[in-house]
PDB file of C-alpha atoms and ligand atoms in Angstrom:
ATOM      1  CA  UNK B   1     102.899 100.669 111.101  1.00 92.00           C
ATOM      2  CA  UNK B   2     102.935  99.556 107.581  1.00 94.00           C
ATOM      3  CA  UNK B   3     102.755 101.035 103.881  1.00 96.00           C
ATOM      4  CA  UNK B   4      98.920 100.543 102.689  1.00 97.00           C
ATOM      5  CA  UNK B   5     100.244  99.007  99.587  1.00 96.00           C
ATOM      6  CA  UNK B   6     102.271  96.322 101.616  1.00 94.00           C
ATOM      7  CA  UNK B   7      99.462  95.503 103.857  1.00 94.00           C
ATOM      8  CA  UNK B   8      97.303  94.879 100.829  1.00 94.00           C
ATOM      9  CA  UNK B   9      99.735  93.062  98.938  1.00 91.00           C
ATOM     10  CA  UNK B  10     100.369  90.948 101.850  1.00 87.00           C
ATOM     11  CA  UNK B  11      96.852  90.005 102.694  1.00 88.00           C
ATOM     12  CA  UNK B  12      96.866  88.623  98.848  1.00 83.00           C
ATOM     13  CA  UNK B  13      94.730  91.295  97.156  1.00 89.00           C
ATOM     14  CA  UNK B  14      97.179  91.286  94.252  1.00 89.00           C
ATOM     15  CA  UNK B  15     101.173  92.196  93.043  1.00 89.00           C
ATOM     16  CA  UNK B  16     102.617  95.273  95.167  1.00 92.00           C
ATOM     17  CA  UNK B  17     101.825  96.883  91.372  1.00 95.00           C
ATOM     18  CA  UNK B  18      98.402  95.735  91.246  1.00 95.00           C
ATOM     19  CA  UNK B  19      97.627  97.215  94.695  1.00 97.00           C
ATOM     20  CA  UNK B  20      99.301 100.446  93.949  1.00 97.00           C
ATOM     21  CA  UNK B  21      96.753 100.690  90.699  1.00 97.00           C
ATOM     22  CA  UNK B  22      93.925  99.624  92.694  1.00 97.00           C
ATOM     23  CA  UNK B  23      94.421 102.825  95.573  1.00 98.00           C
ATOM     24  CA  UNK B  24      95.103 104.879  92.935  1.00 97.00           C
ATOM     25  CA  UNK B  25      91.804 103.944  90.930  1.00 97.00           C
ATOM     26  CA  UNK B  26      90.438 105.207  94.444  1.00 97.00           C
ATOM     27  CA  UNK B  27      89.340 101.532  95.539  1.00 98.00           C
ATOM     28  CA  UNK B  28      90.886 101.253  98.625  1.00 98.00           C
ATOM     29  CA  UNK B  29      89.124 103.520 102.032  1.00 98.00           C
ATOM     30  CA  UNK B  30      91.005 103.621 104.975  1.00 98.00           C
ATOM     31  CA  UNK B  31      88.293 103.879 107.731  1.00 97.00           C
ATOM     32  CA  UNK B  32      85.562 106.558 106.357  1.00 94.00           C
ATOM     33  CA  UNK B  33      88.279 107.775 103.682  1.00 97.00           C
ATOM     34  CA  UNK B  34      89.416 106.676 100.507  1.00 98.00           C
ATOM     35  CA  UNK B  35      93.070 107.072  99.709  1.00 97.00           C
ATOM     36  CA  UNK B  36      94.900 107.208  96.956  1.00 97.00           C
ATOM     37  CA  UNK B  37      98.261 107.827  97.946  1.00 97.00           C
ATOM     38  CA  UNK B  38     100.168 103.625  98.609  1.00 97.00           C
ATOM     39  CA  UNK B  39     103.343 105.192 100.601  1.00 97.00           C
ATOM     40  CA  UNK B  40     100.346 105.809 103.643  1.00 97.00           C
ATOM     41  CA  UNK B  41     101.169 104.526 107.047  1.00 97.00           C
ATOM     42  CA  UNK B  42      98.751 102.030 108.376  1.00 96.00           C
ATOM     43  CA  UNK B  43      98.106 100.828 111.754  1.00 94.00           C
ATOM     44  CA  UNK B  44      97.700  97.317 111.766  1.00 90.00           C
ATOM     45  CA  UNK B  45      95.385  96.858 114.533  1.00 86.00           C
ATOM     46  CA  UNK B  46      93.283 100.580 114.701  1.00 93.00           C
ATOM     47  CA  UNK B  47      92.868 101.213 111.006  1.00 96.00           C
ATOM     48  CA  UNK B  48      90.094  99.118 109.212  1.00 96.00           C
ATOM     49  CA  UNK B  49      91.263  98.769 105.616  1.00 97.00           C
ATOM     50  CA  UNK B  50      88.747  98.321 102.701  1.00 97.00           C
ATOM     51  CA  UNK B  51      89.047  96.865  99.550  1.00 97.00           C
ATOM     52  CA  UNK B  52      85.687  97.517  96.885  1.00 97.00           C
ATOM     53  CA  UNK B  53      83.759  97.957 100.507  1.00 96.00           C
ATOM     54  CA  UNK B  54      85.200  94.413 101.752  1.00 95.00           C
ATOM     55  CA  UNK B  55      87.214  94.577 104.888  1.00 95.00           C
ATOM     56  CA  UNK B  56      90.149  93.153 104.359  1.00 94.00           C
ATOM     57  CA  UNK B  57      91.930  92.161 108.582  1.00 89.00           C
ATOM     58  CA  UNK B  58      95.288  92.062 108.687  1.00 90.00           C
ATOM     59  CA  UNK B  59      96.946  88.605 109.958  1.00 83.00           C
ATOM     60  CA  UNK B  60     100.727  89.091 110.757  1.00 84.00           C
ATOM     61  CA  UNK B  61     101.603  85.328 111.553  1.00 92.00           C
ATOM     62  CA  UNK B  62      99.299  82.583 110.831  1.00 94.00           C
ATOM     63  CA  UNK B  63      99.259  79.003 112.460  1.00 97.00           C
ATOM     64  CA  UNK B  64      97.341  76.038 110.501  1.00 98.00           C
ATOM     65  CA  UNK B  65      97.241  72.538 111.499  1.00 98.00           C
ATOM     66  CA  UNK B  66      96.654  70.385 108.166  1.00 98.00           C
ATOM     67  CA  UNK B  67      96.251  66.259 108.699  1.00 98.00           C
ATOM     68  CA  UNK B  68      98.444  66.079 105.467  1.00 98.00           C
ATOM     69  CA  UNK B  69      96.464  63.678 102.762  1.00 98.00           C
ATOM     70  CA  UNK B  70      98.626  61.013 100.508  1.00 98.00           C
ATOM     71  CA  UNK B  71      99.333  62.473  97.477  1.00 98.00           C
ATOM     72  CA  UNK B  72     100.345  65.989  97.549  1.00 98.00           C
ATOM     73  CA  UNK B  73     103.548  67.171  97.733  1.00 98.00           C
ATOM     74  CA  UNK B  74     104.596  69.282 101.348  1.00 98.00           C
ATOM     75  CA  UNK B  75     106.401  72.524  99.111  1.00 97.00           C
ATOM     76  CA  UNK B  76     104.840  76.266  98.942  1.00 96.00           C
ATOM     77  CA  UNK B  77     104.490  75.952  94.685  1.00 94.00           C
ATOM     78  CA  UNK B  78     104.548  73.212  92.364  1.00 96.00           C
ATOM     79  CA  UNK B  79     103.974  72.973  88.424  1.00 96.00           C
ATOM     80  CA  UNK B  80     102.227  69.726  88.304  1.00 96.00           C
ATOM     81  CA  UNK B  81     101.653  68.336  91.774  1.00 97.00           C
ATOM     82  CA  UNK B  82      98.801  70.403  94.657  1.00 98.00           C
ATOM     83  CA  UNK B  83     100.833  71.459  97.314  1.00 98.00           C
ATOM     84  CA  UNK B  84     100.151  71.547 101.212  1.00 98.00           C
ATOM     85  CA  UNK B  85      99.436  75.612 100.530  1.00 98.00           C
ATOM     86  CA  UNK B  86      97.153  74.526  98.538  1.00 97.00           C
ATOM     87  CA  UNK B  87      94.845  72.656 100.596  1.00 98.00           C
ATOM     88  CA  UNK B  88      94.528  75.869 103.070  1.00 97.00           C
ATOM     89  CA  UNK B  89      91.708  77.564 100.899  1.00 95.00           C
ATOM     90  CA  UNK B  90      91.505  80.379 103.800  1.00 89.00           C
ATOM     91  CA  UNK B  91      94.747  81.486 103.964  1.00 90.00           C
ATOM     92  CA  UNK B  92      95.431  85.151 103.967  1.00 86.00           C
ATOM     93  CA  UNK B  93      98.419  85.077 103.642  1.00 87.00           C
ATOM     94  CA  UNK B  94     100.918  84.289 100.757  1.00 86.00           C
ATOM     95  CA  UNK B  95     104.081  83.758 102.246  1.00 91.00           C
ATOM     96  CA  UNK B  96     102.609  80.618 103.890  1.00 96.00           C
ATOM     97  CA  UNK B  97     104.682  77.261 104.040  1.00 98.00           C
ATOM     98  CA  UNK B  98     105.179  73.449 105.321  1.00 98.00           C
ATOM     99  CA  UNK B  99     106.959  73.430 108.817  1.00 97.00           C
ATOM    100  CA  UNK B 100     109.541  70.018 107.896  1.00 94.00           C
ATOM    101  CA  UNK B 101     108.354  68.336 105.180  1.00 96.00           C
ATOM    102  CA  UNK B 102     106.543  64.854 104.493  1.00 98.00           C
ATOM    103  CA  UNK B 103     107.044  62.637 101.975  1.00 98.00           C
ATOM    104  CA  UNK B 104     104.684  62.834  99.135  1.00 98.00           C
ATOM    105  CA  UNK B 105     102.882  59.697 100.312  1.00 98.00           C
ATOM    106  CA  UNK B 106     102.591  60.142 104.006  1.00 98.00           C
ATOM    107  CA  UNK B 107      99.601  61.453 106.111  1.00 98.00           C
ATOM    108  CA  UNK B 108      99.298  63.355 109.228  1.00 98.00           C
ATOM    109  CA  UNK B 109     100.358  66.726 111.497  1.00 98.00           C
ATOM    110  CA  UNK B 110     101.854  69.095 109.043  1.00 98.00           C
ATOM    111  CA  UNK B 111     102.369  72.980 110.678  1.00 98.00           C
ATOM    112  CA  UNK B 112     101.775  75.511 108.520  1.00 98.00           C
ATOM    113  CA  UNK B 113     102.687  79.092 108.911  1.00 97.00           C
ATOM    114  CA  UNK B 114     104.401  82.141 107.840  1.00 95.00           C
ATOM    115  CA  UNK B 115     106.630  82.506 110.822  1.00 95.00           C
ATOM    116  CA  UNK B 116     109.924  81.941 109.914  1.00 94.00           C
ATOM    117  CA  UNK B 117     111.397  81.790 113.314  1.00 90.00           C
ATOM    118  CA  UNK B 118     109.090  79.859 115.171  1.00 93.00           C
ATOM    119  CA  UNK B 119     109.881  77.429 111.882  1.00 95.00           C
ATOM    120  CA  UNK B 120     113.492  77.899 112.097  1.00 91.00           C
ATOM    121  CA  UNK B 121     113.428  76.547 115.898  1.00 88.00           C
ATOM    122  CA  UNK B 122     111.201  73.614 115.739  1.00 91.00           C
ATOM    123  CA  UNK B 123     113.026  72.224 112.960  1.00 91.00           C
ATOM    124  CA  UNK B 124     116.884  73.219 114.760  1.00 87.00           C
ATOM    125  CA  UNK B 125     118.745  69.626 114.790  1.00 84.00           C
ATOM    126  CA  UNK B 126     119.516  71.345 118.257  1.00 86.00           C
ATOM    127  CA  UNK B 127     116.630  71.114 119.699  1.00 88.00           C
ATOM    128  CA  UNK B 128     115.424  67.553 119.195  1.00 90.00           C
ATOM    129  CA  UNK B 129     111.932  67.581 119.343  1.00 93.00           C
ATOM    130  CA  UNK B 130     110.039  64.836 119.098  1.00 95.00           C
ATOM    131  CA  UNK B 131     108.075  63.908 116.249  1.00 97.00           C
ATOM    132  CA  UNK B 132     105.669  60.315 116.831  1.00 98.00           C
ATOM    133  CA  UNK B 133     104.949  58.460 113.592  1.00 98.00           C
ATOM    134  CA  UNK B 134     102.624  55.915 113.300  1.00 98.00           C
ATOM    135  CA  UNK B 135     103.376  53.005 111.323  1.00 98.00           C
ATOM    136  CA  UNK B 136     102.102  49.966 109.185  1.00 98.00           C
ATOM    137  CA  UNK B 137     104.836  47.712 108.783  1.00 98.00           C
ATOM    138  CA  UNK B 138     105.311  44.730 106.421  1.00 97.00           C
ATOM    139  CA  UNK B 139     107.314  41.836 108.380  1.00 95.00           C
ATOM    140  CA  UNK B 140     107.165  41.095 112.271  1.00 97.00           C
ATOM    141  CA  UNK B 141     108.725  44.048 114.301  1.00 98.00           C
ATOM    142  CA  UNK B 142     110.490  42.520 117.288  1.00 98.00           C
ATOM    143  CA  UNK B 143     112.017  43.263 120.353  1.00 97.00           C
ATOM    144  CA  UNK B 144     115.360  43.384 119.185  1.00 98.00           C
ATOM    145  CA  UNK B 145     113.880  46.061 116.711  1.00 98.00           C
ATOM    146  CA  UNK B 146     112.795  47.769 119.644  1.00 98.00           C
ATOM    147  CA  UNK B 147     116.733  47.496 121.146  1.00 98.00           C
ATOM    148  CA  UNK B 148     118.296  48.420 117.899  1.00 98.00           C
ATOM    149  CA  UNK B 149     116.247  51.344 116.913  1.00 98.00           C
ATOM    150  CA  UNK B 150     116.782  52.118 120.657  1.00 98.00           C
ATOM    151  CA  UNK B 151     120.123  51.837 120.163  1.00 98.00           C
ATOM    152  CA  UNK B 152     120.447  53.873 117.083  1.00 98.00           C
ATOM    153  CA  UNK B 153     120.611  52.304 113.206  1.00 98.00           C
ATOM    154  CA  UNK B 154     122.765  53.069 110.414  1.00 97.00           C
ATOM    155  CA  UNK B 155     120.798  54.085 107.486  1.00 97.00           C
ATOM    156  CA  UNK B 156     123.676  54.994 105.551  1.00 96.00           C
ATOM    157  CA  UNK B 157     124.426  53.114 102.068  1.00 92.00           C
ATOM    158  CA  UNK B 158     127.515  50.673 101.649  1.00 91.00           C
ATOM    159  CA  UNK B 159     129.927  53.296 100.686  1.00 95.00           C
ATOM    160  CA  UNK B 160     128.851  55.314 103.774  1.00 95.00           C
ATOM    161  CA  UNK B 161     127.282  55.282 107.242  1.00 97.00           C
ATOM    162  CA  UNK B 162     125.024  57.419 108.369  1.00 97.00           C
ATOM    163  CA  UNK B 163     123.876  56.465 112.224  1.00 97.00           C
ATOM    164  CA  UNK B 164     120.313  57.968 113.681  1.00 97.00           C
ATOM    165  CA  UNK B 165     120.336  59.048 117.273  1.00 97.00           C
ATOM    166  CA  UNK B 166     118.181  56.658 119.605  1.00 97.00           C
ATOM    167  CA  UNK B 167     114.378  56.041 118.540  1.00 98.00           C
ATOM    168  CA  UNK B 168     111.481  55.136 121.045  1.00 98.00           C
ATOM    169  CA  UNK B 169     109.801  52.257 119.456  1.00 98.00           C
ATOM    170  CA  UNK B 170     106.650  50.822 120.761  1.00 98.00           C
ATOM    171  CA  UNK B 171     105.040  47.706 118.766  1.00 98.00           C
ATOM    172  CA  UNK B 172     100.915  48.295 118.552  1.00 98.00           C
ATOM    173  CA  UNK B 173     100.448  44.385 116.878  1.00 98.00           C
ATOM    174  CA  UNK B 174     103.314  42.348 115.688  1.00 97.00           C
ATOM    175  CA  UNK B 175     102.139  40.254 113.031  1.00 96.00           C
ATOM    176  CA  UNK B 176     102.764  39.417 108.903  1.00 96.00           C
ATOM    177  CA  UNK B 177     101.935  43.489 109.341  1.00 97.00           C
ATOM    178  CA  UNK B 178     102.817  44.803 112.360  1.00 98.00           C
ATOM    179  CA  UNK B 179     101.555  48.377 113.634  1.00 98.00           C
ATOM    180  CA  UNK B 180     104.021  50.614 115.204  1.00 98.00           C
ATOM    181  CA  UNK B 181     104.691  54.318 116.879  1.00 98.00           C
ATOM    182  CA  UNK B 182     108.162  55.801 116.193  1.00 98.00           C
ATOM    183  CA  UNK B 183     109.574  58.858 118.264  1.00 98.00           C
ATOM    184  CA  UNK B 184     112.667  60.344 116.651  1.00 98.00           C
ATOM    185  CA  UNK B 185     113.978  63.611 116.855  1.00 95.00           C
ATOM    186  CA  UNK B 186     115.638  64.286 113.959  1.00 94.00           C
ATOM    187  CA  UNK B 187     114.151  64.420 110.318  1.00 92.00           C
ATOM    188  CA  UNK B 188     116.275  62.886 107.924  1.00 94.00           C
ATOM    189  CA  UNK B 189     115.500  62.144 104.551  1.00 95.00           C
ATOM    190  CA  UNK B 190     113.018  59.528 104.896  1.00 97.00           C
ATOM    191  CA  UNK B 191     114.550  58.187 108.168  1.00 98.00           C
ATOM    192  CA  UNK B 192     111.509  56.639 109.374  1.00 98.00           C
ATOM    193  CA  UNK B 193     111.351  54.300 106.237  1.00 98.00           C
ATOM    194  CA  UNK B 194     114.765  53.983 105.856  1.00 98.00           C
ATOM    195  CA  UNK B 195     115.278  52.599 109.685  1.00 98.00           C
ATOM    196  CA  UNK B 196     112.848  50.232 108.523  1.00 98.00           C
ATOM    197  CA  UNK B 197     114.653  49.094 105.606  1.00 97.00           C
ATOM    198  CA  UNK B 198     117.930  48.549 107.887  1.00 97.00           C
ATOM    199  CA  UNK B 199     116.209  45.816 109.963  1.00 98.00           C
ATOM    200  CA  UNK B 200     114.817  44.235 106.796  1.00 97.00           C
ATOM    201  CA  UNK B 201     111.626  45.509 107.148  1.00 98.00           C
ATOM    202  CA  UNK B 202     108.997  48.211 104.643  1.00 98.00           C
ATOM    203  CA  UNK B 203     106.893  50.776 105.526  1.00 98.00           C
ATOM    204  CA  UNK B 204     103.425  50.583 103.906  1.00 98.00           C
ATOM    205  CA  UNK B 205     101.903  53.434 105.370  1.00 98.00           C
ATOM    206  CA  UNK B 206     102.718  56.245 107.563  1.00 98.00           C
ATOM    207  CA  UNK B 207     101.150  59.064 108.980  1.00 98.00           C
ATOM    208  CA  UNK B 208     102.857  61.529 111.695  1.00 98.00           C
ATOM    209  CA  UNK B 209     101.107  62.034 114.959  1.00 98.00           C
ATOM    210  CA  UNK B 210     103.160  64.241 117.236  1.00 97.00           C
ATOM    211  CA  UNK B 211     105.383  66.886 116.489  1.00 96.00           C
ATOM    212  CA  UNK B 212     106.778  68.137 119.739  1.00 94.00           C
ATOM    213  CA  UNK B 213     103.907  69.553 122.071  1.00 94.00           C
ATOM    214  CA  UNK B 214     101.308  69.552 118.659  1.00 96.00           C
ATOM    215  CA  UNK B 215      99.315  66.625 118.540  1.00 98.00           C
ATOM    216  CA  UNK B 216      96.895  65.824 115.341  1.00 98.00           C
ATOM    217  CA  UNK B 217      93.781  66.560 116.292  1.00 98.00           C
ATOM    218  CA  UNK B 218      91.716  63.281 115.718  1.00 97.00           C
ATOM    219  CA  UNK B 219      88.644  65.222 114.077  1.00 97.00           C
ATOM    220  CA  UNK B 220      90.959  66.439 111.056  1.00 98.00           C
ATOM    221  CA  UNK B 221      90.463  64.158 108.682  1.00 98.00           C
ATOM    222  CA  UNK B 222      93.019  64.075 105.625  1.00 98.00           C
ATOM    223  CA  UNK B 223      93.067  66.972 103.642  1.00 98.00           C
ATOM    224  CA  UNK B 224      91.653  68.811 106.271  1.00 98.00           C
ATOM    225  CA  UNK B 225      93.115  71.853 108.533  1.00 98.00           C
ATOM    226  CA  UNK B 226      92.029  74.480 110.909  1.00 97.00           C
ATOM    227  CA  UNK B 227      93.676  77.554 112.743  1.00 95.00           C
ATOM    228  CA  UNK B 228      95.637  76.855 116.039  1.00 95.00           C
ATOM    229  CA  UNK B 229      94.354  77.175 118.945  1.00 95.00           C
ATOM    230  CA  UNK B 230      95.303  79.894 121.397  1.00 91.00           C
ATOM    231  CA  UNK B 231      96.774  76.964 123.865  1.00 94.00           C
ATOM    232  CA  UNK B 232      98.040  75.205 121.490  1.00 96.00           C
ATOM    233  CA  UNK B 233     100.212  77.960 119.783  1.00 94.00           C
ATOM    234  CA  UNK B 234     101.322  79.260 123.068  1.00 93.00           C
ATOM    235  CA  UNK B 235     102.423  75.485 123.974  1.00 93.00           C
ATOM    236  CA  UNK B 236     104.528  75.104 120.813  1.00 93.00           C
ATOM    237  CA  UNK B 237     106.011  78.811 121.115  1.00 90.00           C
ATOM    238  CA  UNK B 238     106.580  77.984 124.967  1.00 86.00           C
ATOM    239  CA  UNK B 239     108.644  74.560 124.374  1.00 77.00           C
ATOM    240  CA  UNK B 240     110.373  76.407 121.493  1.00 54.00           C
ATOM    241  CA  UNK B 241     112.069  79.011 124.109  1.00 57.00           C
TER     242      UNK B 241
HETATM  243  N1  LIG S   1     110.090  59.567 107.669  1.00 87.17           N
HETATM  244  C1  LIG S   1     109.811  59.128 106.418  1.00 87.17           C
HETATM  245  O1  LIG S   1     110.346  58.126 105.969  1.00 87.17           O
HETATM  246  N2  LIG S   1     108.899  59.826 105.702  1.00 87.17           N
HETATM  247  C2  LIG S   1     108.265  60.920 106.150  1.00 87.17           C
HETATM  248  O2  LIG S   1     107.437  61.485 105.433  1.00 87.17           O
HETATM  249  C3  LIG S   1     108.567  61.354 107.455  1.00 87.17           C
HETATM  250  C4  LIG S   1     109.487  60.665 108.191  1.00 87.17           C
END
């Protein structure tokens, strides 16, 4: 059970202040009724709440997959730059955000959601789940790239080291540009650019393709998202437990 004015304010329909106005303007029904008292107890899934005659559902948790585009920035708000939130046009609701975050200029699996814990596990240093990156890569990546990032790489600067756990790398085409996947488990600041750069070697482009059992769905094309699907929410929750 929940306070109509929370369930309205958290569906997006305004400010908790704005909602309060609108039930008290006597815009809100509750089933046949209309109610003009905020403090009323709702049942989330029995009671049908309207807004001007528009049903508005209520959505505790939701689950988007977005194939991040280059170019926008992976936070909830942002003065100047669009945001990942901002790409999910049918979000209902506002406490939304970017499971992990990707760098401004890579592509790929992004999870977004409002569930905090679900968040708060995947991204546990803990747990190490694996996140796949494809990779273009300027310069030939070797074999012994393969056995160091294996190995583990210090990314650190001279004043400091800072070593990675083990990474599976697997060479796609080795050439002047070479085309890679990367599994790491850990998300460090730009680690997957960064254990480039420590075997002499730049990223040009990356996109991430696997984030523990959530694979990008190949139909997604940047800047596009849809809704989880049943199996695959229950998959991440399941691996998550
Ligand atoms: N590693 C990077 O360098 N950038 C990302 O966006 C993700 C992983």
């Amino acid at each position: 059970m929940i306070r109509l004015d929370k369930y309205l304010a958290d569906m997006g329909t305004g400010t908790r202040q704005e909602v309060k106005k609108y039930i008290r303007k006597g815009l809100v029904r509750v089933n046949q009724e209309t109610v003009r008292t905020p403090e009323m107890k709702i049942c989330e899934e029995k009671d049908e709440v309207f807004l001007e005659g528009q049903r508005i559902a209520y959505a505790s948790c939701e689950y988007y997959m977005l194939n991040k585009p280059a170019g926008v920035v992976s936070a909830t708000e942002d003065k100047r730059e669009t945001t990942v939130i901002d790409l999910i046009r049918d979000r209902k609701r506002k406490d939304l955000f970017p499971v992990g975050r990707l760098d401004k200029d890579t592509e790929g699996l992004l999870l977004i959601t409002n569930d905090g814990q679900l968040a708060h596990r995947l991204l546990s240093p803990k747990r190490h789940v694996d996140k796949t990156y494809y990779a273009k890569v300027s310069g030939c990546v070797t074999r012994e790239d393969v056995l160091l990032f294996a190995r583990g790489l210090d990314i650190g600067t001279d004043e400091r080291e800072e070593w990675t756990m083990p990474g599976e790398l697997e060479i796609l085409r080795s050439g002047s540009e070479s085309e890679i996947l990367l599994t790491i488990q850990e998300g460090k600041y730009h680690q997957v650019k960064r254990m480039f750069q420590a075997v002499g070697k730049e990223v040009v482009y990356l996109r991430r393709e696997r984030m523990g059992a959530l694979v990008l769905d190949k139909e997604l094309k940047p800047g596009e998202y849809r809704p989880l699907t049943k199996k695959e929410l229950e998959n991440v929750k399941n691996e998550d437990a």
